[in-house]
Amino acid sequence: MYDLIVIGAGPGGYVCAIRAAQLGLKVACVEGRETLGGTCLNVGCIPSKALLHASHMLHEAHENFGRMGLTGAKVKVDWTKMQSYKAETVAGNTKGIEFLFKKNKIDWLKGWAIIEAPGKVKVGDDVHETKNIVVATGSVPASLKAVEVDNAGGVIVDSTGALALPKIPKSMVVIGAGVIGLELGSVYARLGADVTVIEYLDVITPGMDAEVQKQFQKILTKQGITFVLGAAVKGAEIVKGKARVTYALKKDDSEETVEADCVLVATGRRPQVEGLGLDGLGVEMTDRGFVKVDKHWATSVKGVYALGDCIPGPMLAHKAEDEGMAVAEVIAGKHGHVNYDTIPGVIYTTPEVANVGLTEEAAKESGRKVKVGKFPFMGNARAKAMLQSDGFVKMIADAETDRILGCHIVGPGAGEMIHEVCVAMEFGASAEDLALTCHAHPTTSEAVREAALACGDGAIHA
Ligand code: NAI
């Protein structure tokens, strides 16, 4: 009899299993993939970051090395080698989780789980008994009507297929200007493809601060990506080995077509819960197909919990990890907690885009008086030395209390820099607290401090 069986070994599930084992519980984790780590490690965050890193290096070599006085034979792409570098990166990480499972004495039950009844999990022919179950089954790409994805074919693909294309396409259409579309679109643009992003809304990266959306789009356009906004994709077909995408412009309903070697469908993801037996168990779901949970991640069935992408909230690996730790603590009788107000979001393009807390628009809509401090990377010595001075830091604080409400960064290493603001917000800091904290010179983090200073008497270098 286990204390806990976690279903799914993605960042939510494996972290939950490890924390539960550390807290003294007898734990098993069910995973049907050949390797642990879920979407994130196998076909998501990690392989995409390998390709983003490699293609960024290529971009640096082509665009900036000469300016820095680095010359030599032109760097070329060996796609097969880049794919094996990506595979090695993935393998190193998935094996790492296997090691951690062994170290923490967590049983890996290989196969796909079905919950037969509360406390009974079937994997293959075996039924395992447990006091608690955590559903951490993640999400899968959402399909688009009239666009049939065939990852093996390599012409119309989703994010999984786009990570392993047989060759670098000369042209690519990306459907959806969300995180996946822009990250993978950037990869192929840097590798030489003509990339066109078609987006239904009139802006890219829905939900982000409006100034960030504008600046980010400008930067990506400068990098050679074409945007068609306010356009709904109606269908895609393959004609003589090439994809033909049809879209309708919202402003006048006119239909247009565009051809490309490859189409990436990046129109969102949906929870993956089919075949688990949740219906039979009577687990309540939301209207949009997510597992319904209470404040302690308990479902409507006693002893069954859920977390990560299969419950409502942002579909982010680190949100799932935080929930994984918290759920383990709840099950172990402690007080697991997640502060959803300080979860950062990062887009790993160049420059990176990162945010935490409220956008300027949301802060104003909440009825508060708001002050905004902005600082451009043009005024940051380190960014200039790296030839990466595009972008800015935007700090949003309550005009009455000076408490930091949010921060939005477009710039080099934004995904690392955002964390000092997360910590500050976690401690309820004011913009002045951050502004009075000494920041090493020369670092890009100084721009964060300058934005905080700009909420008060003014930035120094602006
Ligand atoms: P998304 O929801 O971020 O963006 C999808 C976009 O497609 C939206 O802007 C939407 O308006 C557009 N769209 C939908 N139907 C369309 C149509 N017919 N024609 C034109 N445009 C259409 O979804 P995405 O990028 O697929 O990502 C899925 C999830 O994975 C997100 O929750 C994202 O946060 C997460 N993710 C996060 C990453 C990160 O944190 N770096 C990396 C990759 C994924």
Coordinates of C-alpha atoms and ligand atoms in Angstrom, one line a residue:
M1 CA 0.0 0.0 0.0
Y2 CA 1.4 3.4 -1.1
D3 CA 0.8 6.7 0.7
L4 CA 0.7 8.4 -2.6
I5 CA 0.6 7.5 -6.3
V6 CA 1.3 10.4 -8.6
I7 CA 0.0 10.0 -12.2
G8 CA 2.4 11.8 -14.6
A9 CA 6.1 12.5 -14.3
G10 CA 6.2 16.0 -15.7
P11 CA 7.5 18.9 -13.6
G12 CA 4.3 18.9 -11.5
G13 CA 4.2 15.2 -10.9
Y14 CA 7.8 14.4 -10.4
V15 CA 8.3 17.4 -8.0
C16 CA 5.3 16.3 -6.0
A17 CA 6.6 12.7 -5.8
I18 CA 10.1 13.9 -4.7
R19 CA 8.7 16.3 -2.0
A20 CA 6.3 13.6 -0.7
A21 CA 9.1 11.1 -0.4
Q22 CA 11.3 13.7 1.4
L23 CA 8.4 14.2 3.8
G24 CA 8.5 10.5 4.6
L25 CA 5.7 9.1 2.4
K26 CA 5.8 5.9 0.4
V27 CA 5.5 7.1 -3.1
A28 CA 5.1 5.7 -6.7
C29 CA 4.8 7.7 -9.9
V30 CA 3.1 6.3 -13.0
E31 CA 4.6 7.4 -16.4
G32 CA 3.9 5.8 -19.7
R33 CA 6.6 7.6 -21.7
E34 CA 9.9 5.9 -22.2
T35 CA 11.6 8.7 -20.2
L36 CA 10.6 10.8 -17.2
G37 CA 10.0 14.6 -17.3
G38 CA 6.8 14.9 -19.2
T39 CA 6.2 17.4 -22.0
C40 CA 8.6 20.0 -20.5
L41 CA 11.7 17.8 -20.6
N42 CA 10.9 15.6 -23.6
V43 CA 9.1 17.8 -26.1
G44 CA 8.7 21.2 -24.6
C45 CA 10.8 23.6 -22.5
I46 CA 14.1 21.8 -22.6
P47 CA 14.5 20.8 -26.3
S48 CA 13.2 24.2 -27.4
K49 CA 15.7 25.9 -25.1
A50 CA 18.5 23.9 -26.7
L51 CA 17.4 25.0 -30.2
L52 CA 16.9 28.6 -29.0
H53 CA 20.4 28.6 -27.6
A54 CA 22.0 27.1 -30.6
S55 CA 20.2 29.4 -33.0
H56 CA 20.9 32.4 -30.9
M57 CA 24.6 31.5 -31.0
L58 CA 24.4 31.4 -34.8
H59 CA 22.7 34.7 -34.9
E60 CA 25.5 36.2 -32.7
A61 CA 28.1 34.7 -35.0
H62 CA 26.5 36.1 -38.1
E63 CA 25.3 39.5 -36.8
N64 CA 27.6 40.5 -34.0
F65 CA 30.9 38.7 -34.1
G66 CA 32.3 41.0 -36.9
R67 CA 31.4 44.1 -34.8
M68 CA 33.3 42.6 -31.9
G69 CA 36.4 42.0 -34.0
L70 CA 35.8 38.2 -34.3
T71 CA 36.4 37.1 -37.8
G72 CA 36.9 33.8 -39.6
A73 CA 35.1 31.2 -41.7
K74 CA 31.4 31.7 -41.8
V75 CA 29.6 29.5 -39.2
K76 CA 27.2 27.1 -40.9
V77 CA 24.4 24.9 -39.5
D78 CA 24.7 21.1 -39.3
W79 CA 21.0 20.3 -38.6
T80 CA 21.7 16.6 -37.7
K81 CA 24.3 17.6 -35.2
M82 CA 22.1 20.3 -33.7
Q83 CA 19.4 17.7 -33.3
S84 CA 21.8 15.4 -31.5
Y85 CA 22.9 18.2 -29.2
K86 CA 19.2 18.7 -28.4
A87 CA 18.7 15.0 -27.8
E88 CA 21.7 14.9 -25.5
T89 CA 20.3 17.9 -23.5
V90 CA 17.0 16.1 -23.1
A91 CA 18.6 12.8 -22.2
G92 CA 20.8 14.4 -19.6
N93 CA 17.8 15.9 -17.9
T94 CA 15.4 13.0 -18.1
K95 CA 18.0 10.6 -16.7
G96 CA 18.6 13.2 -13.9
I97 CA 14.9 12.7 -12.8
E98 CA 15.4 8.9 -12.9
F99 CA 18.4 9.3 -10.6
L100 CA 16.3 11.5 -8.2
F101 CA 13.5 8.9 -8.2
K102 CA 16.0 6.2 -7.1
K103 CA 17.7 8.5 -4.6
N104 CA 14.3 9.2 -3.0
K105 CA 13.1 5.6 -3.3
I106 CA 10.2 6.4 -5.5
D107 CA 8.8 3.5 -7.6
W108 CA 8.4 4.3 -11.3
L109 CA 5.3 2.3 -12.4
K110 CA 5.8 2.2 -16.2
G111 CA 2.6 2.4 -18.2
W112 CA -0.6 4.4 -18.5
A113 CA -2.7 4.7 -15.3
I114 CA -6.4 4.2 -14.9
I115 CA -8.0 5.1 -11.6
E116 CA -10.4 2.2 -11.0
A117 CA -11.7 3.6 -7.7
P118 CA -10.5 5.9 -5.0
G119 CA -7.2 4.3 -3.7
K120 CA -6.9 1.9 -6.7
V121 CA -4.7 2.7 -9.7
K122 CA -4.4 0.2 -12.5
V123 CA -1.2 0.1 -14.6
G124 CA -1.1 -2.6 -17.2
D125 CA -2.4 -5.7 -15.5
D126 CA -1.6 -4.6 -12.0
V127 CA -3.8 -2.7 -9.6
H128 CA -1.9 -0.7 -7.0
E129 CA -3.4 0.4 -3.7
T130 CA -2.8 3.9 -2.3
K131 CA -4.1 6.3 0.3
N132 CA -3.9 9.3 -2.0
I133 CA -3.8 9.9 -5.8
V134 CA -2.4 13.0 -7.5
V135 CA -3.4 13.6 -11.2
A136 CA -0.6 15.4 -12.9
T137 CA -1.2 14.5 -16.5
G138 CA -0.5 17.8 -18.1
S139 CA -1.7 19.0 -21.5
V140 CA -1.5 18.4 -25.2
P141 CA -1.6 20.8 -28.2
A142 CA -5.1 21.9 -29.0
S143 CA -6.2 21.1 -32.5
L144 CA -7.5 23.6 -35.0
K145 CA -10.6 22.8 -37.1
A146 CA -9.6 22.1 -40.8
V147 CA -5.9 21.9 -40.0
E148 CA -4.7 18.4 -39.7
V149 CA -1.4 18.0 -37.9
D150 CA 0.9 15.3 -39.1
N151 CA 4.2 15.5 -37.2
A152 CA 5.8 12.6 -39.0
G153 CA 5.1 14.2 -42.4
G154 CA 6.9 17.3 -41.2
V155 CA 4.8 19.8 -43.2
I156 CA 1.9 20.7 -40.9
V157 CA 3.2 20.2 -37.4
D158 CA 2.5 21.2 -33.8
S159 CA 5.2 22.1 -31.3
T160 CA 6.4 18.5 -30.9
G161 CA 6.9 18.1 -34.7
A162 CA 8.5 21.5 -35.0
L163 CA 11.2 20.4 -32.6
A164 CA 12.3 17.6 -34.9
L165 CA 11.7 18.7 -38.5
P166 CA 13.5 16.6 -41.1
K167 CA 15.2 19.7 -42.4
I168 CA 15.2 23.4 -41.9
P169 CA 12.3 24.8 -44.0
K170 CA 12.9 27.7 -46.4
S171 CA 9.5 29.2 -45.4
M172 CA 7.3 28.7 -42.3
V173 CA 3.9 29.9 -41.4
V174 CA 3.2 30.0 -37.6
I175 CA -0.5 30.0 -36.6
G176 CA -0.7 31.8 -33.3
A177 CA 1.5 34.6 -31.8
G178 CA 1.6 33.1 -28.4
V179 CA 4.7 31.8 -26.5
I180 CA 5.2 28.6 -28.6
G181 CA 4.7 30.3 -31.9
L182 CA 7.2 33.1 -31.2
E183 CA 9.8 30.9 -29.6
L184 CA 9.9 28.3 -32.3
G185 CA 9.2 30.9 -35.0
S186 CA 12.4 32.7 -33.7
V187 CA 14.4 29.5 -33.9
Y188 CA 13.6 28.9 -37.6
A189 CA 13.9 32.6 -38.5
R190 CA 17.4 32.6 -37.1
L191 CA 18.2 29.4 -39.0
G192 CA 17.2 31.1 -42.2
A193 CA 13.5 30.5 -42.8
D194 CA 11.1 33.1 -43.9
V195 CA 8.7 33.1 -41.0
T196 CA 5.2 34.6 -41.2
V197 CA 3.1 34.6 -38.0
I198 CA -0.7 34.7 -38.4
E199 CA -2.6 35.8 -35.3
Y200 CA -6.3 36.1 -34.6
L201 CA -6.0 39.0 -32.2
D202 CA -4.7 42.5 -33.1
V203 CA -1.7 42.1 -30.8
I204 CA 0.9 39.4 -30.2
T205 CA 1.3 37.6 -26.8
P206 CA -2.2 38.0 -25.5
G207 CA -2.5 39.1 -21.9
M208 CA 0.8 40.8 -21.7
D209 CA 1.4 44.5 -21.0
A210 CA 0.5 46.5 -24.1
E211 CA 3.8 48.4 -24.3
V212 CA 5.7 45.1 -24.1
Q213 CA 3.5 43.6 -26.9
K214 CA 4.3 46.6 -29.1
Q215 CA 8.0 46.8 -28.5
F216 CA 8.4 43.0 -28.7
Q217 CA 6.6 42.9 -32.1
K218 CA 8.9 45.7 -33.3
I219 CA 12.0 43.8 -32.3
L220 CA 10.9 40.5 -33.9
T221 CA 9.9 42.4 -37.1
K222 CA 13.4 43.9 -37.2
Q223 CA 14.7 40.3 -36.9
G224 CA 12.8 39.4 -40.1
I225 CA 9.6 37.9 -38.8
T226 CA 6.4 39.0 -40.7
F227 CA 3.2 39.4 -38.7
V228 CA -0.3 39.2 -40.0
L229 CA -2.6 40.3 -37.2
G230 CA -6.3 40.3 -36.9
A231 CA -6.5 37.2 -39.1
A232 CA -8.3 33.9 -38.4
V233 CA -6.8 30.8 -39.9
K234 CA -9.6 28.9 -41.7
G235 CA -7.7 25.9 -43.0
A236 CA -4.5 24.4 -44.3
E237 CA -3.9 21.8 -46.9
I238 CA -0.8 20.2 -48.5
V239 CA -0.5 20.8 -52.2
K240 CA 2.5 19.1 -54.0
G241 CA 4.4 18.8 -50.7
K242 CA 3.9 22.4 -49.7
A243 CA 1.4 23.8 -47.2
R244 CA -1.3 26.3 -48.3
V245 CA -2.8 28.2 -45.4
T246 CA -6.1 30.1 -45.8
Y247 CA -7.0 32.9 -43.4
A248 CA -9.7 35.6 -43.2
L249 CA -8.8 39.2 -42.2
K250 CA -11.2 40.3 -39.5
K251 CA -11.4 43.9 -40.7
D252 CA -13.2 43.1 -44.0
D253 CA -13.6 39.3 -43.9
S254 CA -11.5 39.0 -47.1
E255 CA -9.8 35.6 -47.6
E256 CA -6.1 35.3 -48.3
T257 CA -3.8 32.3 -48.8
V258 CA -0.1 31.9 -48.1
E259 CA 2.2 29.0 -49.0
A260 CA 5.1 27.6 -47.0
D261 CA 7.3 24.6 -46.6
C262 CA 6.1 24.1 -43.1
V263 CA 3.2 25.2 -40.9
L264 CA 3.4 25.3 -37.1
V265 CA 0.1 25.2 -35.3
A266 CA 0.6 27.0 -32.0
T267 CA -2.9 27.9 -31.0
G268 CA -2.9 26.8 -27.4
R269 CA -3.0 23.6 -25.4
R270 CA -5.7 21.6 -23.7
P271 CA -5.8 19.5 -20.6
Q272 CA -4.9 15.8 -21.0
V273 CA -7.3 13.7 -19.0
E274 CA -8.9 11.2 -21.4
G275 CA -8.7 7.5 -20.5
L276 CA -7.9 8.1 -16.8
G277 CA -11.2 7.0 -15.5
L278 CA -12.1 10.4 -14.0
D279 CA -15.7 10.2 -15.5
G280 CA -16.4 6.9 -13.9
L281 CA -15.1 8.1 -10.6
G282 CA -17.3 11.2 -10.7
V283 CA -14.5 13.8 -10.6
E284 CA -16.0 17.2 -11.3
M285 CA -14.6 19.1 -14.3
T286 CA -14.8 22.7 -15.4
D287 CA -16.7 23.8 -18.5
R288 CA -13.5 24.0 -20.4
G289 CA -12.5 20.4 -19.6
F290 CA -10.0 21.0 -16.7
V291 CA -10.1 19.1 -13.4
K292 CA -11.9 21.1 -10.8
V293 CA -10.0 21.5 -7.5
D294 CA -10.4 23.5 -4.3
K295 CA -7.8 25.7 -2.6
H296 CA -5.9 22.6 -1.5
W297 CA -5.9 21.0 -4.9
A298 CA -8.5 18.4 -3.8
T299 CA -10.9 17.2 -6.5
S300 CA -14.5 16.4 -5.7
V301 CA -13.5 12.8 -4.9
K302 CA -11.9 12.2 -1.6
G303 CA -8.2 11.3 -1.7
V304 CA -7.8 12.4 -5.4
Y305 CA -5.9 15.6 -6.0
A306 CA -4.9 17.4 -9.3
L307 CA -2.3 20.0 -10.3
G308 CA -0.4 21.5 -13.2
D309 CA -1.7 22.0 -16.7
C310 CA -4.8 19.8 -16.2
I311 CA -6.3 22.2 -13.7
P312 CA -7.1 25.9 -14.4
G313 CA -4.4 28.5 -14.4
P314 CA -1.3 29.4 -16.5
M315 CA 0.2 26.3 -18.3
L316 CA 3.7 26.8 -17.0
A317 CA 6.2 24.2 -15.8
H318 CA 7.2 26.2 -12.7
K319 CA 3.5 26.8 -11.7
A320 CA 3.1 23.0 -11.8
E321 CA 6.3 22.5 -9.8
D322 CA 5.1 24.9 -7.1
E323 CA 1.8 23.1 -6.9
G324 CA 3.6 19.8 -6.8
M325 CA 5.5 20.8 -3.7
A326 CA 2.4 22.3 -2.1
V327 CA 0.2 19.2 -2.7
A328 CA 2.8 16.9 -1.3
E329 CA 2.8 19.1 1.9
V330 CA -1.0 19.1 2.1
I331 CA -1.1 15.3 1.8
A332 CA 1.7 15.0 4.4
G333 CA -0.4 17.1 6.8
K334 CA 1.5 20.3 6.4
H335 CA 0.4 23.7 5.0
G336 CA 1.2 23.7 1.3
H337 CA 0.7 27.1 -0.4
V338 CA 1.2 28.7 -3.8
N339 CA 1.2 32.5 -4.3
Y340 CA -0.3 32.8 -7.7
D341 CA 0.4 36.6 -7.8
T342 CA 4.1 36.2 -8.0
I343 CA 4.4 33.5 -10.7
P344 CA 6.8 34.8 -13.4
G345 CA 6.3 34.3 -17.2
V346 CA 9.2 34.2 -19.6
I347 CA 9.5 34.0 -23.4
Y348 CA 12.9 32.7 -24.3
T349 CA 13.4 34.6 -27.5
T350 CA 16.3 37.1 -28.0
P351 CA 15.8 39.4 -26.3
E352 CA 13.9 37.6 -23.6
V353 CA 10.5 38.8 -22.3
A354 CA 9.6 38.4 -18.7
N355 CA 6.8 39.5 -16.5
V356 CA 5.4 39.1 -13.0
G357 CA 2.3 40.6 -11.4
L358 CA -0.1 43.0 -12.9
T359 CA 0.2 44.7 -16.3
E360 CA -0.3 48.5 -16.3
E361 CA -3.7 48.0 -17.8
A362 CA -4.8 45.5 -15.2
A363 CA -3.4 47.6 -12.4
K364 CA -5.4 50.6 -13.6
E365 CA -8.6 48.5 -14.1
S366 CA -8.3 47.3 -10.5
G367 CA -9.2 50.9 -9.5
R368 CA -5.8 51.7 -7.9
K369 CA -3.7 54.8 -8.5
V370 CA -0.7 53.5 -10.3
K371 CA 2.8 54.8 -11.0
V372 CA 5.0 53.5 -13.7
G373 CA 8.8 53.6 -13.7
K374 CA 10.6 52.8 -17.0
F375 CA 14.2 52.3 -18.0
P376 CA 15.5 51.5 -21.4
F377 CA 18.5 49.1 -21.9
M378 CA 20.0 51.8 -24.1
G379 CA 21.0 53.4 -20.8
N380 CA 22.6 50.2 -19.4
A381 CA 26.3 49.9 -19.9
R382 CA 26.4 46.1 -19.8
A383 CA 23.6 45.6 -22.4
K384 CA 25.4 48.0 -24.7
A385 CA 28.7 46.1 -24.3
M386 CA 26.9 42.9 -25.3
L387 CA 25.3 44.7 -28.3
Q388 CA 21.9 43.9 -26.8
S389 CA 20.4 47.2 -25.8
D390 CA 16.9 46.7 -27.3
G391 CA 14.1 46.7 -24.8
F392 CA 13.3 48.2 -21.3
V393 CA 12.2 47.4 -17.8
K394 CA 8.8 48.7 -16.7
M395 CA 8.0 48.7 -13.0
I396 CA 4.4 49.2 -11.8
A397 CA 3.8 50.3 -8.2
D398 CA 0.8 51.5 -6.2
A399 CA 0.9 55.3 -6.3
E400 CA -0.3 55.5 -2.6
T401 CA 1.7 52.8 -0.9
D402 CA 4.7 52.4 -3.4
R403 CA 4.1 48.6 -3.2
I404 CA 5.4 46.9 -6.3
L405 CA 2.4 45.5 -8.3
G406 CA 4.2 44.2 -11.4
C407 CA 7.2 44.2 -13.6
H408 CA 7.7 43.7 -17.3
I409 CA 11.1 43.3 -19.0
V410 CA 12.1 43.0 -22.6
G411 CA 15.8 42.6 -22.7
P412 CA 18.9 40.4 -22.4
G413 CA 18.5 37.8 -19.7
A414 CA 15.1 39.1 -18.7
G415 CA 14.1 35.6 -17.6
E416 CA 16.8 35.7 -14.9
M417 CA 16.3 39.3 -13.9
I418 CA 12.6 39.0 -13.2
H419 CA 13.3 36.9 -10.1
E420 CA 14.5 39.7 -7.9
V421 CA 11.2 41.4 -8.5
C422 CA 9.4 38.1 -7.6
V423 CA 11.2 37.9 -4.3
A424 CA 10.6 41.6 -3.7
M425 CA 6.9 41.1 -4.3
E426 CA 6.8 38.0 -2.2
F427 CA 8.1 40.1 0.7
G428 CA 5.6 42.9 -0.1
A429 CA 8.4 45.3 -1.0
S430 CA 8.0 48.9 -2.2
A431 CA 9.6 50.2 -5.3
E432 CA 11.8 52.2 -3.0
D433 CA 13.0 49.1 -1.2
L434 CA 14.3 47.8 -4.6
A435 CA 15.7 51.2 -5.6
L436 CA 17.7 51.4 -2.4
T437 CA 19.2 47.9 -2.8
C438 CA 22.8 48.0 -4.1
H439 CA 23.1 46.4 -7.5
A440 CA 26.5 45.4 -8.9
H441 CA 27.9 47.4 -11.7
P442 CA 28.0 46.6 -14.6
T443 CA 25.0 44.3 -14.7
T444 CA 21.8 44.3 -16.7
S445 CA 20.0 44.0 -13.3
E446 CA 20.9 47.6 -12.8
A447 CA 18.1 48.4 -15.3
V448 CA 15.6 46.8 -12.8
R449 CA 16.9 49.1 -10.1
E450 CA 16.7 52.1 -12.4
A451 CA 13.1 51.3 -13.2
A452 CA 12.4 51.2 -9.5
L453 CA 14.2 54.5 -9.1
A454 CA 12.0 55.9 -11.8
C455 CA 9.0 55.2 -9.6
G456 CA 10.5 57.7 -7.2
D457 CA 12.7 60.7 -7.8
G458 CA 14.0 59.4 -11.1
A459 CA 16.4 57.0 -12.8
I460 CA 20.0 58.1 -12.8
H461 CA 21.0 57.1 -16.3
A462 CA 17.9 58.1 -18.2
Ligands
NAI1 P1 -1.1 30.6 -26.5 O1 -2.5 30.5 -25.9 O2 -0.1 31.3 -25.7 O3 -1.3 31.4 -27.9 C1 -2.1 30.9 -28.9 C2 -2.4 32.0 -29.9 O4 -3.1 31.5 -31.0 C3 -3.3 33.1 -29.3 O5 -2.7 34.4 -29.4 C4 -4.6 33.0 -30.1 O6 -5.3 34.2 -30.3 C5 -4.0 32.4 -31.5 N1 -5.0 31.7 -32.3 C6 -5.9 30.7 -31.9 N2 -6.6 30.3 -32.9 C7 -6.2 31.0 -34.0 C8 -6.6 31.0 -35.4 N3 -7.5 30.1 -35.9 N4 -6.0 31.8 -36.3 C9 -5.0 32.6 -35.8 N5 -4.6 32.7 -34.5 C10 -5.2 31.9 -33.6 O7 -0.7 29.1 -26.9 P2 0.7 28.5 -27.3 O8 1.7 29.5 -27.7 O9 0.3 27.3 -28.2 O10 1.2 27.9 -25.9 C11 0.4 27.0 -25.1 C12 0.7 27.0 -23.7 O11 2.0 26.6 -23.4 C13 0.6 28.4 -23.1 O12 -0.2 28.4 -21.9 C14 2.0 28.9 -22.9 O13 2.1 29.8 -21.8 C15 2.7 27.5 -22.6 N6 4.1 27.6 -22.9 C16 4.9 28.4 -22.1 C17 6.2 28.5 -22.5 C18 7.1 29.4 -21.7 O14 6.7 29.7 -20.5 N7 8.3 29.9 -22.2 C19 6.8 27.9 -23.7 C20 5.9 27.1 -24.4 C21 4.6 27.0 -24.0

